[in-house]
Coordinates of C-alpha atoms in Angstrom, one line a residue:
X1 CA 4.1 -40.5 108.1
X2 CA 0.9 -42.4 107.0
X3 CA -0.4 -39.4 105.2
X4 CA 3.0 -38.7 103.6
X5 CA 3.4 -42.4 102.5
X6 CA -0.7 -42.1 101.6
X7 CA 0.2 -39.3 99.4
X8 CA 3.3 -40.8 97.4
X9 CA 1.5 -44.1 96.1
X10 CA -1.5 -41.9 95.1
X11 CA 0.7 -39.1 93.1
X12 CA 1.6 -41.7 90.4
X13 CA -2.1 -43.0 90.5
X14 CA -3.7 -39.3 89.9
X15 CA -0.4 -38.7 87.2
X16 CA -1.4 -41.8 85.3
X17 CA -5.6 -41.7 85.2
X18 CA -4.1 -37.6 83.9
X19 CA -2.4 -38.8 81.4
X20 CA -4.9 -42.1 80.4
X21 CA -7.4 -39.2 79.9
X22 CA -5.4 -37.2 77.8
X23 CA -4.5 -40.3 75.6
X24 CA -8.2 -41.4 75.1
X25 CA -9.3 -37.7 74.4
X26 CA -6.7 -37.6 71.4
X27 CA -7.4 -41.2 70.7
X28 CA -10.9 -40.4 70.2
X29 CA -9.9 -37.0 67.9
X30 CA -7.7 -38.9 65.7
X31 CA -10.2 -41.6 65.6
X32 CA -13.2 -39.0 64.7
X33 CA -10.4 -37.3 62.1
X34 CA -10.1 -40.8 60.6
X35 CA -13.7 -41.9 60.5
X36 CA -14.0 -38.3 58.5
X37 CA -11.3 -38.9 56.0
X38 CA -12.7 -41.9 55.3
X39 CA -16.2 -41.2 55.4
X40 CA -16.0 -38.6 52.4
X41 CA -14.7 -41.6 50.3
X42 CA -16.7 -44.0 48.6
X43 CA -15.5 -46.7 50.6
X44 CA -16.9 -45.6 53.5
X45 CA -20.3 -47.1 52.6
X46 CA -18.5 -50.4 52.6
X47 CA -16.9 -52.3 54.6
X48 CA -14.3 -51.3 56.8
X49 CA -10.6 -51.3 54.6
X50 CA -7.9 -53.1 56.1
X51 CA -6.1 -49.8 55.9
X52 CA -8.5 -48.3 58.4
X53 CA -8.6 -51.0 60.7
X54 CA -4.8 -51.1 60.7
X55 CA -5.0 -47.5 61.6
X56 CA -7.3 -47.7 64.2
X57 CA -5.7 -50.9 65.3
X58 CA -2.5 -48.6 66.2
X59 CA -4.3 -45.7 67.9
X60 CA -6.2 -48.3 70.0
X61 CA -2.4 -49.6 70.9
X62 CA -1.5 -45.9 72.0
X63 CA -4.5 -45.9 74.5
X64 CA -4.0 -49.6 75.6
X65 CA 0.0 -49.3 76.2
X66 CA -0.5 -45.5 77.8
X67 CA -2.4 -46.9 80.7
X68 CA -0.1 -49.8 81.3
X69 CA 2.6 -47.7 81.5
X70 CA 1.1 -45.2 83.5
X71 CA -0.5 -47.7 86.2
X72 CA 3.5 -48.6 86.5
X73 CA 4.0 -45.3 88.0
X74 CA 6.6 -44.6 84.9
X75 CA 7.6 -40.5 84.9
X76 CA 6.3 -37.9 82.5
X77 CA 9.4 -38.0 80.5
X78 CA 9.5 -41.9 79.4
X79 CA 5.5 -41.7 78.9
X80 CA 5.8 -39.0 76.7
X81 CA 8.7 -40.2 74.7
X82 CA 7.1 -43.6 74.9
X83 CA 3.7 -42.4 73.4
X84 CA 5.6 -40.2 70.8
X85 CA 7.5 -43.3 69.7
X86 CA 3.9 -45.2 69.8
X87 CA 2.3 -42.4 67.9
X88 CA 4.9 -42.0 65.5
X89 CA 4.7 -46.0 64.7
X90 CA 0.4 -45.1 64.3
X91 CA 1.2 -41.9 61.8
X92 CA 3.1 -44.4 59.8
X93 CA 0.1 -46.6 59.0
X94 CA -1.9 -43.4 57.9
X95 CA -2.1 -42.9 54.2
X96 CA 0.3 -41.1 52.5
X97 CA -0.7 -38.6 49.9
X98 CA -0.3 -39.7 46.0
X99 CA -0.8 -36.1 44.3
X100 CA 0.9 -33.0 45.2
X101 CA 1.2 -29.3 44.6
X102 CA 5.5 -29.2 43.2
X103 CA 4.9 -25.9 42.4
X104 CA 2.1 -23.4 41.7
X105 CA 2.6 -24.3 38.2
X106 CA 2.6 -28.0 38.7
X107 CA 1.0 -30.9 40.8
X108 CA 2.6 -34.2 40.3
X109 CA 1.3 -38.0 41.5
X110 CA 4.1 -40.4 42.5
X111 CA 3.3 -43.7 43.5
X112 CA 5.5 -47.3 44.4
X113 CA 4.4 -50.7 44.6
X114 CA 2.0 -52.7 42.3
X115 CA 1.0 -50.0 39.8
X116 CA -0.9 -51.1 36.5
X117 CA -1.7 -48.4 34.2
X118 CA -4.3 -48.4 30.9
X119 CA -3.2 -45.7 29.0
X120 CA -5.9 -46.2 26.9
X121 CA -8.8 -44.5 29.7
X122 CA -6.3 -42.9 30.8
X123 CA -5.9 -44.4 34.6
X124 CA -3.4 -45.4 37.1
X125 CA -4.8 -48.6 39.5
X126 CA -2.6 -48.9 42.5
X127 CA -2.9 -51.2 45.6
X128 CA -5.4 -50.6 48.4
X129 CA -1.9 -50.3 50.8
X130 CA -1.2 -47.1 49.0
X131 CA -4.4 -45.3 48.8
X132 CA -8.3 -45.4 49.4
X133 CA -9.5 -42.4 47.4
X134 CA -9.1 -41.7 43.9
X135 CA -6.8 -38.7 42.6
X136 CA -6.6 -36.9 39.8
X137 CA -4.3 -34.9 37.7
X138 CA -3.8 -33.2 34.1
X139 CA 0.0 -34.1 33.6
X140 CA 1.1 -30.6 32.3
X141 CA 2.7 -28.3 34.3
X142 CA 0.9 -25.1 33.5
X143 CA -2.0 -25.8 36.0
X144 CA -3.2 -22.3 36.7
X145 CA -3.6 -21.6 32.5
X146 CA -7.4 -22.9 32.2
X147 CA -7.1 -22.2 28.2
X148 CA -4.1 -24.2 28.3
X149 CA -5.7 -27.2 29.9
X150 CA -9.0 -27.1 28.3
X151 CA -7.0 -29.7 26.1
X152 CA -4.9 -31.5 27.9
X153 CA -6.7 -35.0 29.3
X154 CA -7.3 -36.1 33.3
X155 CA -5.9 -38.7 34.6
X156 CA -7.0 -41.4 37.5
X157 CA -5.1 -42.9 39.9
X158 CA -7.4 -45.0 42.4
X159 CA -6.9 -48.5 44.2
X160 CA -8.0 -51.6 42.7
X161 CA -11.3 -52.7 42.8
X162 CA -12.8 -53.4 46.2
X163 CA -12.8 -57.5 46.3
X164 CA -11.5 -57.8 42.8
X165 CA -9.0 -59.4 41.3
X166 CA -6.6 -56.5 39.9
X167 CA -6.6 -56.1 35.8
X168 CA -4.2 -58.6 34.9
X169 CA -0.9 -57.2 33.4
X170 CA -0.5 -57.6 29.9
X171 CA 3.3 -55.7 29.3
X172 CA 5.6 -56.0 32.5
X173 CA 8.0 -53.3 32.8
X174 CA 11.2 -53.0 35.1
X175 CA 11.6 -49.4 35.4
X176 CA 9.6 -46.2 36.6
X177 CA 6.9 -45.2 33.9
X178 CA 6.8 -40.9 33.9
X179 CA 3.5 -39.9 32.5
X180 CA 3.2 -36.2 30.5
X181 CA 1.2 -34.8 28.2
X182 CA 2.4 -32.8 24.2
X183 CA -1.2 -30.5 24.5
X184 CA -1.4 -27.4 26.0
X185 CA 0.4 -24.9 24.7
X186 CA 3.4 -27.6 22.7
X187 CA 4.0 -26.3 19.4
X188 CA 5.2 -22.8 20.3
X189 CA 9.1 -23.5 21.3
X190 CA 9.2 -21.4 24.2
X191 CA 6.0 -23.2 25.6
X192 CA 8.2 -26.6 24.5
X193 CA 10.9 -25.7 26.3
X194 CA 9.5 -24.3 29.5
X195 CA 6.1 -25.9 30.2
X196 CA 7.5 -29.5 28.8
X197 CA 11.5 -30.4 28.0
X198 CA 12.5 -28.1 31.2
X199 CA 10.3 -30.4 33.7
X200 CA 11.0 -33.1 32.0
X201 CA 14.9 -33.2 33.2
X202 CA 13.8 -32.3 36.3
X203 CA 11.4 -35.3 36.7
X204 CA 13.5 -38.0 34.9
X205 CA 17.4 -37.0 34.4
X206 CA 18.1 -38.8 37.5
X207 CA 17.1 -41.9 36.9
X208 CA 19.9 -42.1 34.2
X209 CA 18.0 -43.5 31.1
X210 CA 16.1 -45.8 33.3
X211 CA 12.7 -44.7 32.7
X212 CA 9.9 -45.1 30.7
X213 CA 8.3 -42.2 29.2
X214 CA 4.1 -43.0 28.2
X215 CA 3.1 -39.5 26.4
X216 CA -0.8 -38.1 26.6
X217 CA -2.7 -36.4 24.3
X218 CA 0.9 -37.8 21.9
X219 CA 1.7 -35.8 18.6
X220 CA 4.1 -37.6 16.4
X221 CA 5.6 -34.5 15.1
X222 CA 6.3 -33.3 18.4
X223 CA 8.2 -36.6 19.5
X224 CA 10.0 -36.5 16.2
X225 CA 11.1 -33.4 16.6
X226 CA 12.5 -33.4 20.0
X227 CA 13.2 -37.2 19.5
X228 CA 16.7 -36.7 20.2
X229 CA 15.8 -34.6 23.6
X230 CA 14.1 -37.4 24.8
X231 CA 16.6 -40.5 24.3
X232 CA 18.8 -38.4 26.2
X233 CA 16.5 -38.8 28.7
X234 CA 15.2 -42.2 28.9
X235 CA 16.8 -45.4 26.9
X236 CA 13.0 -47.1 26.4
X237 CA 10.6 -46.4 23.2
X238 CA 8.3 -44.0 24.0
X239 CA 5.0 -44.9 24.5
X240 CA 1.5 -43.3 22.9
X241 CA -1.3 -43.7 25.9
X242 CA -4.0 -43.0 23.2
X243 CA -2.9 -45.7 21.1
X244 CA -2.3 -48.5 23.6
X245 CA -4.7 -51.1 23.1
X246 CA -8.2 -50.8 25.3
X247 CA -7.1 -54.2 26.7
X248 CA -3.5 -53.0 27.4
X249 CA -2.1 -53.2 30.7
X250 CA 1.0 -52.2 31.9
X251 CA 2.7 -53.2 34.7
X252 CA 5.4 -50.9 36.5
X253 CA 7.3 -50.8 40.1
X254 CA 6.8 -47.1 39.8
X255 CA 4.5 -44.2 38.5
X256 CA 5.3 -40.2 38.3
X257 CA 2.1 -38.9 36.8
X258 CA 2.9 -35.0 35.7
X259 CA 6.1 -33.2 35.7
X260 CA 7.6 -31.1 38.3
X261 CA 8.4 -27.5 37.2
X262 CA 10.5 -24.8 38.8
X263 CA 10.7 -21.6 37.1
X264 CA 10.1 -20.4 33.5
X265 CA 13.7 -22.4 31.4
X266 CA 15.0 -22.9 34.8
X267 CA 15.5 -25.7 37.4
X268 CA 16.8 -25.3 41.0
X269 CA 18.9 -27.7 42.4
X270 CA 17.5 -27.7 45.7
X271 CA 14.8 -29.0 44.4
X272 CA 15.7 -31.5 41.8
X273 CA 15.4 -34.9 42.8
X274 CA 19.3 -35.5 42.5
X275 CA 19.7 -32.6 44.3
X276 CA 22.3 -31.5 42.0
X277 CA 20.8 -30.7 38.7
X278 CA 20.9 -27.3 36.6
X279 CA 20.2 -25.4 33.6
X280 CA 24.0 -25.9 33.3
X281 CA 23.8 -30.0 33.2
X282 CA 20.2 -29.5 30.8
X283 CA 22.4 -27.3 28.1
X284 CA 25.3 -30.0 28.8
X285 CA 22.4 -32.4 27.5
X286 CA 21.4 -30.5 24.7
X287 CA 25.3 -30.7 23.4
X288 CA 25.0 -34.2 23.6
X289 CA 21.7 -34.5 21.8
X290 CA 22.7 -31.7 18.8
X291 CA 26.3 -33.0 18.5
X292 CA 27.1 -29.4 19.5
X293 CA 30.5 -28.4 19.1
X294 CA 31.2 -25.4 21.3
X295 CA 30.6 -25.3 24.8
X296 CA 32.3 -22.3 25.2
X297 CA 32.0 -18.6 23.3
X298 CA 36.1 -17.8 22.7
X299 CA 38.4 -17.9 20.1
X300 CA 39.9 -21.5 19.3
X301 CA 43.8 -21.3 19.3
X302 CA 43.8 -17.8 19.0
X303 CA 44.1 -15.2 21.8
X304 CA 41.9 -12.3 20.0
X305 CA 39.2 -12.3 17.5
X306 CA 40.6 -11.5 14.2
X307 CA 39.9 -11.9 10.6
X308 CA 40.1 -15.6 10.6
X309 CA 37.6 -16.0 13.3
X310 CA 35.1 -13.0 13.4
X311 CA 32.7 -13.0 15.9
X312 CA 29.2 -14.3 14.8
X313 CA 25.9 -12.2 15.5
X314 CA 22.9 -14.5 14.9
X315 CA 20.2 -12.3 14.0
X316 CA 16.3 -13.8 15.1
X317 CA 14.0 -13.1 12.0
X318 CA 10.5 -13.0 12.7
X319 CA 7.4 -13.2 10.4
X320 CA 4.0 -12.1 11.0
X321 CA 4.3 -9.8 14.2
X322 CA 7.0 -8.0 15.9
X323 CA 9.4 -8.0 12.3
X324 CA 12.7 -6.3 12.5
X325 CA 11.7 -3.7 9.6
X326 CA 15.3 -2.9 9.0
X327 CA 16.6 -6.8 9.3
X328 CA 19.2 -5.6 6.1
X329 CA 20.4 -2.0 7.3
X330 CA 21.1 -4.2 11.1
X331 CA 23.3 -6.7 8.7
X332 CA 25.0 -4.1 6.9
X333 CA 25.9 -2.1 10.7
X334 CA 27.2 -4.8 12.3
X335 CA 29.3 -6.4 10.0
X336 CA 30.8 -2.6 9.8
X337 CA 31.8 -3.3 13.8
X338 CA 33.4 -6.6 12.5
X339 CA 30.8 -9.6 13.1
X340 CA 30.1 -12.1 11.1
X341 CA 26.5 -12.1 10.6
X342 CA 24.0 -14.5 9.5
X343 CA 20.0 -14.0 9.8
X344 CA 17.6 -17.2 10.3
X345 CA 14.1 -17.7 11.2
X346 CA 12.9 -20.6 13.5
X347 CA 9.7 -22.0 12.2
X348 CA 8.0 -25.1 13.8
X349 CA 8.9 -27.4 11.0
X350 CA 12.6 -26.7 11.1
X351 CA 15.5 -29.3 11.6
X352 CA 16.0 -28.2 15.3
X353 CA 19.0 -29.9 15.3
X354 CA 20.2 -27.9 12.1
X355 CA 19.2 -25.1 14.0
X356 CA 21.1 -25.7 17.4
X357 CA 23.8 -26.2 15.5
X358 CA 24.1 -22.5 14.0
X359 CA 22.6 -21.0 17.4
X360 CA 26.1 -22.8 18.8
X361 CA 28.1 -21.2 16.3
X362 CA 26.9 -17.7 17.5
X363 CA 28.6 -15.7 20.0
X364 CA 25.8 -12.7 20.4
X365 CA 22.0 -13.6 19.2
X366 CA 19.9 -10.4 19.0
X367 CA 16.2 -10.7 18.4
X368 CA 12.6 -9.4 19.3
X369 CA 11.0 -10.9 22.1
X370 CA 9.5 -14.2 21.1
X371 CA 9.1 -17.6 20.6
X372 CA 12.2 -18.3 18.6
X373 CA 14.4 -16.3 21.5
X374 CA 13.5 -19.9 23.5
X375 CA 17.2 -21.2 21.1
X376 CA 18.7 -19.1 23.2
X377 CA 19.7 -22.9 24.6
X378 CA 22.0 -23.5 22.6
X379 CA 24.1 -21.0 23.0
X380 CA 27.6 -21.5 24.3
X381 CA 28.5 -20.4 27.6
X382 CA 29.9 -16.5 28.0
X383 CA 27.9 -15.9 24.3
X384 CA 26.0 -12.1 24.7
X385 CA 22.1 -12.4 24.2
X386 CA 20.1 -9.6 23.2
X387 CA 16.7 -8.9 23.4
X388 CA 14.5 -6.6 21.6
X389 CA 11.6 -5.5 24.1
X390 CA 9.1 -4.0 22.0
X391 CA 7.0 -0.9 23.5
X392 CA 4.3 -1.0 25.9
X393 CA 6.0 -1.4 29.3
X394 CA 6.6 -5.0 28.6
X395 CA 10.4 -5.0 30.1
X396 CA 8.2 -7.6 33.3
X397 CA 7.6 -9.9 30.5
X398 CA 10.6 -9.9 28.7
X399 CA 12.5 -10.4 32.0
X400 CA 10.6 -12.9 33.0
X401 CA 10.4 -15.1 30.3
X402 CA 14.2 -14.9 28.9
X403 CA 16.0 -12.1 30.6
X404 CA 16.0 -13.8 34.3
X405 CA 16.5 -17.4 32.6
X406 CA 20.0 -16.3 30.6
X407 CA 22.4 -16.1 33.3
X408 CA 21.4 -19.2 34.6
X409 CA 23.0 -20.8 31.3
X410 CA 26.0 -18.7 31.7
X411 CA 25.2 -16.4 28.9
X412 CA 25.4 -12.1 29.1
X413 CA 21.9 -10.6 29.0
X414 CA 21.6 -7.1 27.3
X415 CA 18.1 -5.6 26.7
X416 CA 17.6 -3.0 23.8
X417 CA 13.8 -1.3 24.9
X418 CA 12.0 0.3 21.8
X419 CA 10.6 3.6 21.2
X420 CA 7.6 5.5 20.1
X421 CA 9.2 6.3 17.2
X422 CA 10.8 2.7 16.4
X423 CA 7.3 1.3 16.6
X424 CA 4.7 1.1 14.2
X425 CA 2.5 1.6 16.5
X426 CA 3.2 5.5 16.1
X427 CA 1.1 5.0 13.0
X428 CA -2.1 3.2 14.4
X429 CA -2.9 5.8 17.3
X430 CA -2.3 9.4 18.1
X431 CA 0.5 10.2 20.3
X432 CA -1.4 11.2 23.5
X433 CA -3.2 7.8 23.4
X434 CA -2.9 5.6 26.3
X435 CA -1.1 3.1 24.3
X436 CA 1.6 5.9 24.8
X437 CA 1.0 7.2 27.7
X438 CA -0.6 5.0 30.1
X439 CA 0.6 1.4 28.9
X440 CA -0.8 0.1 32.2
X441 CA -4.3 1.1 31.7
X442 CA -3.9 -1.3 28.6
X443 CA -2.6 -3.5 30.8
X444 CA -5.1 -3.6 33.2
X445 CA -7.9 -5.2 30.4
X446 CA -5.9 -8.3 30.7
X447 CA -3.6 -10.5 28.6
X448 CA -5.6 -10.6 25.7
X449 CA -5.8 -7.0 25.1
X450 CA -2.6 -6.5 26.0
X451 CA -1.3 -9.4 23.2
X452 CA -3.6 -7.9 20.6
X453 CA -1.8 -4.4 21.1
X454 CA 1.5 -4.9 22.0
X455 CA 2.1 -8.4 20.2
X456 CA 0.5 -9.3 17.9
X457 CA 0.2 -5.7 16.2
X458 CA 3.5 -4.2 16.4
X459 CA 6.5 -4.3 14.2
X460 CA 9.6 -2.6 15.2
X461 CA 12.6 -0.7 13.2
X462 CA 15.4 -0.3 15.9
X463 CA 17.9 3.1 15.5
X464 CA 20.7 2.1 14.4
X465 CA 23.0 4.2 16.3
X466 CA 21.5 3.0 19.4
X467 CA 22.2 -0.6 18.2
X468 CA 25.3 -0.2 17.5
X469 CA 25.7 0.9 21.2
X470 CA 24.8 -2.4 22.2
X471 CA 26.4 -4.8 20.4
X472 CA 29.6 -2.5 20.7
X473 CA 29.2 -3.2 24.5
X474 CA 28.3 -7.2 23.3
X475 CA 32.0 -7.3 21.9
X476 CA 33.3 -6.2 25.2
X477 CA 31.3 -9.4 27.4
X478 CA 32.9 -11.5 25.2
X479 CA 36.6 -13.1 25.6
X480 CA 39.6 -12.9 23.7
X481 CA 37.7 -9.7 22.5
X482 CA 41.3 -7.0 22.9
X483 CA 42.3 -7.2 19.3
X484 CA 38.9 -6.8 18.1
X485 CA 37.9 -4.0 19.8
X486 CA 40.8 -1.7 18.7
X487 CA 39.7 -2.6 15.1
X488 CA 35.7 -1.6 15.9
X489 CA 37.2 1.7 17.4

């Protein structure tokens, strides 16, 4: 009996210096993963921050409460639970990441608390509670494109000054400031859309208005022209980080340096901030901004297209590279099937609005792949696009960058992929050249080549008959259409 009784005081004893062991072996890891963290950091060769000693302050806490609890003889199950609830409490204290990888296209800083920003040197102070290391991040969400960044300036967030008084706040704000930056690749609408006004919903729609927008690397024409875009967006004057004052400071319960992107003129609403945003709600924005009329492609009043309301083709002219060499003899053909057909060009100093407004009144849009396909927007839901692929095995591309995009705005997709002998490159090389043949092998030189052939030097001159094809099956995709196909038959 006395070496049974011997036995059952000592069995909690043993579990307990077990489990103290254990506690200040993982104490000391996180402790040596701590003193590392913070040992790559400037501050290091300081003095210790309160954040650190707050930290260490809880793991100590862990070890300290660990053996109390198991010199009480407590069982496994409320030690454990006990130091999960103690090491939770410690993780808390640890500090939280400001920067972070949104997407391989984008990284995005996000920050609460005291945040005083000088858009001037283009950096973000925040309290030494938030962070003890600086970060850094070029707010354009294209983050792989080197070329694209080359311009586009870094930003700093970092803590205040070690034992200094924090810049004092010259302009006090009361919303969230959203930083972002017009370089890169702005100018080319696509690149606009996709790389800028895209992310841009996604970052700030749900804060309703609330927000305030500071722009880097600013271009006055480029917030003139999607002015309208962006006081859907936020209700606040937009403000030009290079021109702020050097001695401008501005004050803000919130930061969100760089915008969050999803997928090339698309947003998933999983991962939208509202949870419920779409490409759907960003086109329902557009309407709003443009005046649009039409949020539907059908017939108003009447059951069937008819010679009061045609259907309208919106042909894409292009200029320079990748010209529709028979733009007129296209015209002529489909107002033969019955369309109403009007021919524009997008150029970078166009009224956009202007131009939303006739890329509303379409109900099919046909045009070589491009820039100006990026109005494709505007379109009314249930409208037919059509996209010109030129040669060279670029169907990837053209998927990519419009084809997988359009029904995700409720819009048909039909492609129309060019020959040999629609191509003017049948005139600059022989027809067993690889450009021909092995499109891939051009390919495989990389993007430049591949733009110089395929792009930038071909023009194309689609068959007619082939056309006709496709916008005959255009008519069909669209509603109300009965009527109007007996009279193209």
């Amino acid at each position: 009996m006395k070496s049974t009784r011997a036995f059952s005081r000592a069995e909690p004893r043993r579990a307990g210096n077990a489990f103290i062991i254990s506690s200040m072996l993982l104490s000391l890891c996180v402790l040596s993963l701590i003193r590392a963290r913070y040992c790559s950091s400037a501050y290091a060769k300081r003095q210790t921050s309160p954040e650190l000693e707050a930290t260490m302050d809880s793991v100590k806490m862990v070890t300290a409460r660990s053996r109390k609890l198991a010199l009480k003889g407590q069982g496994d199950g409320a030690l454990g639970k006990r130091a999960e609830e103690i090491s939770s409490a410690a993780a808390d204290k640890l500090p939280k990441r400001i920067c972070v990888e949104t997407s391989r296209r984008s990284d995005v800083c996000e920050a609460e608390g005291d945040v005083r920003v000088q858009g001037s040197s283009q950096t973000v102070f925040l309290p030494a509670s938030l962070t003890s290391r600086e970060w850094k991040v070029k707010p354009y969400a294209r983050k792989h494109d080197q070329f694209a960044l080359s311009n586009v300036k870094e930003w700093t967030l970092k803590p205040f000054p070690y034992h200094e008084r924090p810049a004092v706040c010259t302009e006090n704000h009361t919303v969230p400031v959203v930083v972002f930056s017009t370089a890169g690749f702005t100018g080319n609408l696509f690149h606009d859309f996709t790389d800028v006004l895209v992310p841009l919903f996604i970052t700030a729609a749900h804060f309703n208005g609330e927000v305030q927008f500071m722009v880097a690397d600013a271009k006055a024409w480029w917030l003139s022209k999607f002015g309208a875009i962006l006081d859907q967006l936020s209700k606040y004057e937009v403000i030009d980080a290079d021109a702020d004052g050097g001695g401008t400071v501005r004050c803000f319960p919130r930061v969100i340096a760089g915008l969050s992107f999803h997928k090339d003129l698309g947003v998933d609403p999983s991962k939208t901030p509202a949870g419920a945003r779409s490409m759907a709600d960003f086109k329902a924005m557009l309407r709003r901004a443009y005046g649009l009329e039409r949020e539907r492609a059908e017939t108003s009043g009447n059951d069937t297209w008819d010679v009061r309301r045609k259907p309208r083709l919106l042909i894409i002219s292009r200029r320079g590279s990748r010209v529709l060499l028979n733009e007129r003899g296209m015209a002529d053909m489909a107002m033969s099937l019955g369309f109403d057909v009007r021919v524009a060009e997008p150029e970078i100093a166009t009224d956009l609005g202007k131009f939303a407004r006739l890329v509303n009144s379409a109900d099919v849009m046909v045009g070589v792949h491009g820039a100006g396909l990026a109005n494709l927007v505007f379109l009314p839901k249930g409208a037919v696009f059509v996209q010109v692929v030129p040669m060279g095995d670029l169907t990837w591309l053209a998927r990519d960058t419009f084809g997988t995009p359009a029904p995700e705005m409720d819009l048909h997709y039909l492609e129309y992929l060019i020959q040999a002998d629609e191509s003017t490159l049948s005139d600059q090389y022989p027809k067993d050249h690889p450009v021909f043949k092995d499109p891939q092998s051009i390919h495989r030189k990389g993007w430049n080549e591949l733009s110089r052939v395929y792009l930038e030097n071909q023009n194309v001159k689609p068959h007619l008959g082939r056309l006709r094809l496709a916008l005959l099956e255009a008519l069909k995709l669209l509603p109300h259409n009965h009527k109007h196909n007996k009279m193209a038959r």
